[in-house]
PDB file of C-alpha atoms in Angstrom:
ATOM      1  CA  LYS A 283      -5.716  12.863   3.268  1.00 62.00           C
ATOM      2  CA  ALA A 284      -3.945  10.119   5.179  1.00 76.00           C
ATOM      3  CA  GLY A 285      -0.946  11.104   7.274  1.00 92.00           C
ATOM      4  CA  VAL A 286       2.432   9.461   7.633  1.00 95.00           C
ATOM      5  CA  THR A 287       2.046   5.847   8.662  1.00 96.00           C
ATOM      6  CA  GLN A 288       4.708   3.987  10.568  1.00 97.00           C
ATOM      7  CA  THR A 289       4.619   0.286  11.306  1.00 97.00           C
ATOM      8  CA  PRO A 290       4.831  -1.375  13.648  1.00 97.00           C
ATOM      9  CA  ARG A 291       3.980   1.013  16.500  1.00 96.00           C
ATOM     10  CA  TYR A 292       5.768  -1.043  19.124  1.00 96.00           C
ATOM     11  CA  LEU A 293       8.535  -3.598  18.900  1.00 96.00           C
ATOM     12  CA  ILE A 294      10.567  -5.585  21.388  1.00 98.00           C
ATOM     13  CA  LYS A 295      13.801  -7.164  20.193  1.00 98.00           C
ATOM     14  CA  THR A 296      16.755  -8.912  21.779  1.00 98.00           C
ATOM     15  CA  ARG A 297      20.332  -7.663  21.670  1.00 98.00           C
ATOM     16  CA  GLY A 298      22.110  -8.844  18.550  1.00 97.00           C
ATOM     17  CA  GLN A 299      18.965  -9.162  16.472  1.00 98.00           C
ATOM     18  CA  GLN A 300      18.107  -6.936  13.562  1.00 98.00           C
ATOM     19  CA  VAL A 301      14.944  -4.962  12.938  1.00 98.00           C
ATOM     20  CA  THR A 302      13.204  -3.323   9.991  1.00 98.00           C
ATOM     21  CA  LEU A 303      10.844  -0.392  10.420  1.00 98.00           C
ATOM     22  CA  SER A 304       8.495   0.880   7.750  1.00 98.00           C
ATOM     23  CA  CYS A 305       7.241   4.330   6.819  1.00 98.00           C
ATOM     24  CA  SER A 306       4.556   5.226   4.307  1.00 97.00           C
ATOM     25  CA  PRO A 307       4.685   8.953   3.520  1.00 95.00           C
ATOM     26  CA  ILE A 308       1.771  11.181   2.669  1.00 93.00           C
ATOM     27  CA  SER A 309       0.609  10.539  -0.869  1.00 92.00           C
ATOM     28  CA  GLY A 310       2.654  12.627  -3.287  1.00 89.00           C
ATOM     29  CA  HIS A 311       5.489  13.268  -0.852  1.00 89.00           C
ATOM     30  CA  ARG A 312       8.875  12.242  -2.169  1.00 89.00           C
ATOM     31  CA  SER A 313      11.177  13.059   0.726  1.00 89.00           C
ATOM     32  CA  VAL A 314      11.342  10.790   3.763  1.00 93.00           C
ATOM     33  CA  SER A 315      13.545  11.475   6.773  1.00 93.00           C
ATOM     34  CA  TRP A 316      14.218   9.279   9.763  1.00 95.00           C
ATOM     35  CA  TYR A 317      14.958  10.433  13.299  1.00 95.00           C
ATOM     36  CA  GLN A 318      15.784   8.721  16.581  1.00 96.00           C
ATOM     37  CA  GLN A 319      14.285  10.196  19.743  1.00 95.00           C
ATOM     38  CA  THR A 320      15.593   9.301  23.193  1.00 93.00           C
ATOM     39  CA  PRO A 321      15.228  11.048  26.559  1.00 86.00           C
ATOM     40  CA  GLY A 322      18.973  11.604  26.804  1.00 81.00           C
ATOM     41  CA  GLN A 323      19.811  12.681  23.254  1.00 85.00           C
ATOM     42  CA  GLY A 324      16.556  14.190  22.047  1.00 87.00           C
ATOM     43  CA  LEU A 325      15.635  13.998  18.372  1.00 90.00           C
ATOM     44  CA  GLN A 326      18.573  13.080  16.185  1.00 92.00           C
ATOM     45  CA  PHE A 327      18.619  12.955  12.406  1.00 91.00           C
ATOM     46  CA  LEU A 328      19.414   9.567  10.902  1.00 95.00           C
ATOM     47  CA  PHE A 329      19.037  10.007   7.151  1.00 92.00           C
ATOM     48  CA  GLU A 330      16.888  11.475   4.403  1.00 91.00           C
ATOM     49  CA  TYR A 331      15.781   9.814   1.192  1.00 93.00           C
ATOM     50  CA  PHE A 332      14.526  11.565  -1.887  1.00 90.00           C
ATOM     51  CA  SER A 333      13.506   9.779  -5.079  1.00 89.00           C
ATOM     52  CA  GLU A 334      15.026   6.502  -3.857  1.00 93.00           C
ATOM     53  CA  THR A 335      18.409   8.113  -3.142  1.00 93.00           C
ATOM     54  CA  GLN A 336      19.927   8.867   0.226  1.00 92.00           C
ATOM     55  CA  ARG A 337      20.426  12.611   0.169  1.00 86.00           C
ATOM     56  CA  ASN A 338      21.593  13.345   3.712  1.00 86.00           C
ATOM     57  CA  LYS A 339      23.003  11.244   6.499  1.00 90.00           C
ATOM     58  CA  GLY A 340      23.438  11.877  10.207  1.00 91.00           C
ATOM     59  CA  ASN A 341      26.173  10.669  12.526  1.00 91.00           C
ATOM     60  CA  PHE A 342      25.036   7.142  13.201  1.00 95.00           C
ATOM     61  CA  PRO A 343      27.031   3.915  12.804  1.00 96.00           C
ATOM     62  CA  GLY A 344      26.716   1.759   9.722  1.00 96.00           C
ATOM     63  CA  ARG A 345      24.384  -0.598  11.604  1.00 97.00           C
ATOM     64  CA  PHE A 346      21.680   1.907  10.752  1.00 98.00           C
ATOM     65  CA  SER A 347      20.639   1.826   7.129  1.00 97.00           C
ATOM     66  CA  GLY A 348      17.650   2.663   5.046  1.00 97.00           C
ATOM     67  CA  ARG A 349      16.141   2.611   1.619  1.00 97.00           C
ATOM     68  CA  GLN A 350      13.304   4.131  -0.306  1.00 97.00           C
ATOM     69  CA  PHE A 351      11.135   2.452  -2.882  1.00 97.00           C
ATOM     70  CA  SER A 352       9.724   3.831  -6.113  1.00 95.00           C
ATOM     71  CA  ASN A 353       6.399   4.542  -4.387  1.00 94.00           C
ATOM     72  CA  SER A 354       8.315   6.675  -1.820  1.00 94.00           C
ATOM     73  CA  ARG A 355       7.722   4.208   1.009  1.00 97.00           C
ATOM     74  CA  SER A 356      10.810   3.862   3.119  1.00 98.00           C
ATOM     75  CA  GLU A 357      12.306   1.297   5.442  1.00 98.00           C
ATOM     76  CA  MET A 358      15.073   1.594   7.952  1.00 98.00           C
ATOM     77  CA  ASN A 359      17.056  -1.318   9.243  1.00 98.00           C
ATOM     78  CA  VAL A 360      19.130  -1.659  12.375  1.00 98.00           C
ATOM     79  CA  SER A 361      21.441  -4.649  12.573  1.00 96.00           C
ATOM     80  CA  THR A 362      23.125  -6.147  15.616  1.00 97.00           C
ATOM     81  CA  LEU A 363      20.843  -4.327  18.024  1.00 98.00           C
ATOM     82  CA  GLU A 364      22.295  -2.805  21.191  1.00 97.00           C
ATOM     83  CA  LEU A 365      20.477  -1.803  24.364  1.00 97.00           C
ATOM     84  CA  GLY A 366      21.187   1.828  23.509  1.00 96.00           C
ATOM     85  CA  ASP A 367      19.148   1.522  20.321  1.00 97.00           C
ATOM     86  CA  SER A 368      15.978   1.540  22.413  1.00 97.00           C
ATOM     87  CA  ALA A 369      14.189   4.668  21.262  1.00 97.00           C
ATOM     88  CA  LEU A 370      11.252   6.151  19.430  1.00 96.00           C
ATOM     89  CA  TYR A 371      12.025   6.106  15.708  1.00 98.00           C
ATOM     90  CA  LEU A 372      10.209   8.817  13.802  1.00 96.00           C
ATOM     91  CA  CYS A 373       9.701   9.219  10.118  1.00 95.00           C
ATOM     92  CA  ALA A 374       8.864  12.542   8.472  1.00 92.00           C
ATOM     93  CA  SER A 375       7.740  13.141   4.925  1.00 91.00           C
ATOM     94  CA  SER A 376       7.720  16.298   2.871  1.00 85.00           C
ATOM     95  CA  LEU A 377       6.516  17.128  -0.604  1.00 80.00           C
ATOM     96  CA  LEU A 378       9.723  17.759  -2.435  1.00 69.00           C
ATOM     97  CA  GLY A 379      12.329  18.125   0.282  1.00 55.00           C
ATOM     98  CA  GLY A 380      13.219  21.434  -1.352  1.00 55.00           C
ATOM     99  CA  GLU A 381      12.335  25.046  -0.752  1.00 55.00           C
ATOM    100  CA  ASN A 382       9.709  25.925   1.768  1.00 54.00           C
ATOM    101  CA  THR A 383       8.599  22.425   2.510  1.00 64.00           C
ATOM    102  CA  GLU A 384       6.839  21.364   5.643  1.00 75.00           C
ATOM    103  CA  ALA A 385       7.769  18.027   7.179  1.00 82.00           C
ATOM    104  CA  PHE A 386       4.994  15.876   8.620  1.00 88.00           C
ATOM    105  CA  PHE A 387       5.865  13.300  11.237  1.00 92.00           C
ATOM    106  CA  GLY A 388       4.345   9.902  11.833  1.00 95.00           C
ATOM    107  CA  GLN A 389       3.531   8.632  15.308  1.00 94.00           C
ATOM    108  CA  GLY A 390       6.745   6.665  15.478  1.00 96.00           C
ATOM    109  CA  THR A 391       7.819   3.137  16.211  1.00 97.00           C
ATOM    110  CA  ARG A 392       8.860   2.540  19.787  1.00 96.00           C
ATOM    111  CA  LEU A 393      11.677   0.006  19.796  1.00 97.00           C
ATOM    112  CA  THR A 394      12.742  -1.678  23.001  1.00 97.00           C
ATOM    113  CA  VAL A 395      15.904  -3.764  22.990  1.00 98.00           C
ATOM    114  CA  VAL A 396      16.251  -6.227  25.864  1.00 97.00           C
TER     115      VAL A 396
ATOM    116  CA  GLN B 122      28.505  21.504  22.982  1.00 79.00           C
ATOM    117  CA  LYS B 123      25.266  20.947  21.104  1.00 86.00           C
ATOM    118  CA  GLU B 124      24.508  22.987  18.003  1.00 91.00           C
ATOM    119  CA  VAL B 125      21.051  23.803  19.369  1.00 94.00           C
ATOM    120  CA  GLU B 126      20.396  24.494  23.041  1.00 94.00           C
ATOM    121  CA  GLN B 127      16.839  24.789  24.309  1.00 94.00           C
ATOM    122  CA  ASP B 128      15.695  26.083  27.682  1.00 88.00           C
ATOM    123  CA  PRO B 129      15.088  22.776  29.444  1.00 82.00           C
ATOM    124  CA  GLY B 130      12.045  23.506  31.550  1.00 84.00           C
ATOM    125  CA  PRO B 131       9.767  22.022  32.606  1.00 93.00           C
ATOM    126  CA  LEU B 132       7.495  25.013  32.578  1.00 95.00           C
ATOM    127  CA  SER B 133       4.223  25.273  34.490  1.00 97.00           C
ATOM    128  CA  VAL B 134       1.945  28.280  34.014  1.00 97.00           C
ATOM    129  CA  PRO B 135      -1.661  29.197  34.836  1.00 97.00           C
ATOM    130  CA  GLU B 136      -4.232  29.301  32.062  1.00 97.00           C
ATOM    131  CA  GLY B 137      -4.171  32.616  30.235  1.00 97.00           C
ATOM    132  CA  ALA B 138      -0.481  33.284  30.851  1.00 97.00           C
ATOM    133  CA  ILE B 139       1.973  34.322  28.161  1.00 97.00           C
ATOM    134  CA  VAL B 140       4.572  31.644  27.585  1.00 97.00           C
ATOM    135  CA  SER B 141       8.048  32.217  26.199  1.00 97.00           C
ATOM    136  CA  LEU B 142      10.070  29.298  24.842  1.00 97.00           C
ATOM    137  CA  ASN B 143      13.644  29.869  23.732  1.00 97.00           C
ATOM    138  CA  CYS B 144      16.514  28.284  21.844  1.00 97.00           C
ATOM    139  CA  THR B 145      20.035  29.356  21.029  1.00 97.00           C
ATOM    140  CA  TYR B 146      22.240  27.922  18.326  1.00 96.00           C
ATOM    141  CA  SER B 147      25.829  28.041  17.202  1.00 95.00           C
ATOM    142  CA  ASN B 148      25.715  27.142  13.498  1.00 91.00           C
ATOM    143  CA  SER B 149      25.628  30.328  11.425  1.00 91.00           C
ATOM    144  CA  ALA B 150      24.482  28.325   8.413  1.00 88.00           C
ATOM    145  CA  PHE B 151      21.033  27.734   9.893  1.00 90.00           C
ATOM    146  CA  GLN B 152      18.451  29.613   7.849  1.00 87.00           C
ATOM    147  CA  TYR B 153      15.227  27.715   8.371  1.00 87.00           C
ATOM    148  CA  PHE B 154      13.744  27.740  11.860  1.00 91.00           C
ATOM    149  CA  MET B 155      10.846  25.646  13.081  1.00 91.00           C
ATOM    150  CA  TRP B 156       8.809  25.000  16.184  1.00 94.00           C
ATOM    151  CA  TYR B 157       7.143  21.662  16.745  1.00 94.00           C
ATOM    152  CA  ARG B 158       4.648  20.577  19.378  1.00 96.00           C
ATOM    153  CA  GLN B 159       4.697  17.005  20.575  1.00 95.00           C
ATOM    154  CA  TYR B 160       1.970  15.469  22.675  1.00 94.00           C
ATOM    155  CA  SER B 161       2.681  12.372  24.700  1.00 89.00           C
ATOM    156  CA  ARG B 162       2.930   9.242  22.537  1.00 85.00           C
ATOM    157  CA  LYS B 163       2.585  11.248  19.334  1.00 89.00           C
ATOM    158  CA  GLY B 164       4.964  12.428  16.637  1.00 92.00           C
ATOM    159  CA  PRO B 165       5.992  16.106  16.504  1.00 93.00           C
ATOM    160  CA  GLU B 166       3.582  18.455  14.766  1.00 92.00           C
ATOM    161  CA  LEU B 167       4.888  21.532  12.978  1.00 89.00           C
ATOM    162  CA  LEU B 168       3.553  24.732  14.544  1.00 92.00           C
ATOM    163  CA  MET B 169       5.459  27.418  12.724  1.00 89.00           C
ATOM    164  CA  TYR B 170       8.455  27.939  10.514  1.00 85.00           C
ATOM    165  CA  THR B 171      10.434  31.033   9.673  1.00 86.00           C
ATOM    166  CA  TYR B 172      13.028  31.614   7.033  1.00 81.00           C
ATOM    167  CA  SER B 173      15.910  33.862   8.184  1.00 79.00           C
ATOM    168  CA  SER B 174      15.365  36.642  10.733  1.00 82.00           C
ATOM    169  CA  GLY B 175      12.099  38.252  11.691  1.00 86.00           C
ATOM    170  CA  ASN B 176       8.761  37.634  13.341  1.00 91.00           C
ATOM    171  CA  LYS B 177       5.856  35.490  12.285  1.00 92.00           C
ATOM    172  CA  GLU B 178       2.461  35.389  13.899  1.00 94.00           C
ATOM    173  CA  ASP B 179      -0.218  32.717  13.675  1.00 93.00           C
ATOM    174  CA  GLY B 180      -3.157  33.142  16.005  1.00 96.00           C
ATOM    175  CA  ARG B 181      -1.924  32.914  19.573  1.00 97.00           C
ATOM    176  CA  PHE B 182       1.576  31.902  18.479  1.00 97.00           C
ATOM    177  CA  THR B 183       4.437  34.223  17.534  1.00 97.00           C
ATOM    178  CA  ALA B 184       7.841  33.036  16.392  1.00 96.00           C
ATOM    179  CA  GLN B 185      10.855  35.326  16.522  1.00 96.00           C
ATOM    180  CA  VAL B 186      14.266  34.782  14.991  1.00 95.00           C
ATOM    181  CA  ASP B 187      17.287  36.948  15.729  1.00 94.00           C
ATOM    182  CA  LYS B 188      20.125  35.623  13.611  1.00 92.00           C
ATOM    183  CA  SER B 189      22.581  38.245  14.901  1.00 93.00           C
ATOM    184  CA  SER B 190      22.183  36.808  18.401  1.00 94.00           C
ATOM    185  CA  LYS B 191      21.562  33.246  17.207  1.00 95.00           C
ATOM    186  CA  TYR B 192      18.409  33.185  19.287  1.00 95.00           C
ATOM    187  CA  ILE B 193      14.873  32.100  18.508  1.00 96.00           C
ATOM    188  CA  SER B 194      11.710  32.292  20.559  1.00 97.00           C
ATOM    189  CA  LEU B 195       8.146  31.064  20.487  1.00 97.00           C
ATOM    190  CA  PHE B 196       5.522  33.066  22.358  1.00 97.00           C
ATOM    191  CA  ILE B 197       2.135  31.639  23.239  1.00 97.00           C
ATOM    192  CA  ARG B 198      -0.513  34.156  24.252  1.00 97.00           C
ATOM    193  CA  ASP B 199      -3.568  33.308  26.328  1.00 97.00           C
ATOM    194  CA  SER B 200      -2.215  29.824  26.983  1.00 97.00           C
ATOM    195  CA  GLN B 201      -4.741  26.996  27.262  1.00 97.00           C
ATOM    196  CA  PRO B 202      -4.584  23.595  28.978  1.00 97.00           C
ATOM    197  CA  SER B 203      -4.605  22.075  25.484  1.00 96.00           C
ATOM    198  CA  ASP B 204      -1.229  23.753  24.890  1.00 97.00           C
ATOM    199  CA  SER B 205       0.305  21.379  27.451  1.00 97.00           C
ATOM    200  CA  ALA B 206       2.905  19.466  25.472  1.00 97.00           C
ATOM    201  CA  THR B 207       6.606  19.324  24.713  1.00 96.00           C
ATOM    202  CA  TYR B 208       7.800  22.068  22.378  1.00 97.00           C
ATOM    203  CA  LEU B 209      10.797  21.437  20.165  1.00 96.00           C
ATOM    204  CA  CYS B 210      12.766  23.988  18.224  1.00 95.00           C
ATOM    205  CA  ALA B 211      14.441  22.793  15.034  1.00 92.00           C
ATOM    206  CA  MET B 212      16.766  24.353  12.513  1.00 90.00           C
ATOM    207  CA  SER B 213      18.194  23.576   9.123  1.00 86.00           C
ATOM    208  CA  PRO B 214      20.807  25.173   6.900  1.00 81.00           C
ATOM    209  CA  TYR B 215      18.691  24.315   3.916  1.00 70.00           C
ATOM    210  CA  THR B 216      15.298  25.516   2.899  1.00 60.00           C
ATOM    211  CA  ASN B 217      13.853  22.098   3.454  1.00 56.00           C
ATOM    212  CA  ALA B 218      13.027  20.457   6.713  1.00 57.00           C
ATOM    213  CA  GLY B 219      14.345  17.078   5.610  1.00 65.00           C
ATOM    214  CA  LYS B 220      17.492  17.373   7.669  1.00 77.00           C
ATOM    215  CA  SER B 221      16.918  19.346  10.800  1.00 85.00           C
ATOM    216  CA  THR B 222      18.760  19.745  14.076  1.00 89.00           C
ATOM    217  CA  PHE B 223      16.432  19.692  17.056  1.00 92.00           C
ATOM    218  CA  GLY B 224      16.594  21.116  20.543  1.00 94.00           C
ATOM    219  CA  ASP B 225      15.906  18.730  23.418  1.00 92.00           C
ATOM    220  CA  GLY B 226      12.457  20.150  24.024  1.00 94.00           C
ATOM    221  CA  THR B 227      10.679  22.091  26.754  1.00 95.00           C
ATOM    222  CA  THR B 228       7.717  20.475  28.480  1.00 95.00           C
ATOM    223  CA  LEU B 229       4.927  22.944  29.140  1.00 97.00           C
ATOM    224  CA  THR B 230       2.007  22.418  31.494  1.00 97.00           C
ATOM    225  CA  VAL B 231      -0.833  24.921  31.480  1.00 97.00           C
ATOM    226  CA  LYS B 232      -2.957  24.598  34.604  1.00 97.00           C
ATOM    227  CA  PRO B 233      -6.665  25.457  34.482  1.00 95.00           C
TER     228      PRO B 233
END
């Protein structure tokens, strides 16, 4: 069965631009979470979507937003990019997002802001 | 202070050694404890998860959780060069892994 697919794998953007990243979860999985990974801050939770609704949110500014579609695919958007947004953005999907669920990560999108 | 603190490493051991990876945490609400392995340029891969206190064994890997001390460990027996990776502990107050708090990771190198 196909794993979590994130596109694109690599992205270079300029400060002030906006970017949209995509995540296709494992078939049948309804929960999608997004994380930011940087050398200085480690893996930090951005938000979780379940059945098209944002269920949990981390401590990131409003420039970071996301959505989930009826087929469970999710996108995250970062507006007005800053140099500090350069990071590996990881998406994880799980079956129900409820009890005893294992989260599977994609390979990530590496965003570089110049 | 971070909610989850992980022994920073890096750690370098000879093949066959027993490896101990450790994390401490401050949030008493954490009930769901996970260990992930991350190879270079890859996403994290779940190795083991434990609900509440206790031990769990899976092959060469053993996870221990001591909620009274707010301390979790991952032991790797008979370590192999293929175990060389960054190991991340993660915790959640819920029974789902959708919102987890991660440690910063420990990079392990197993030398043949």
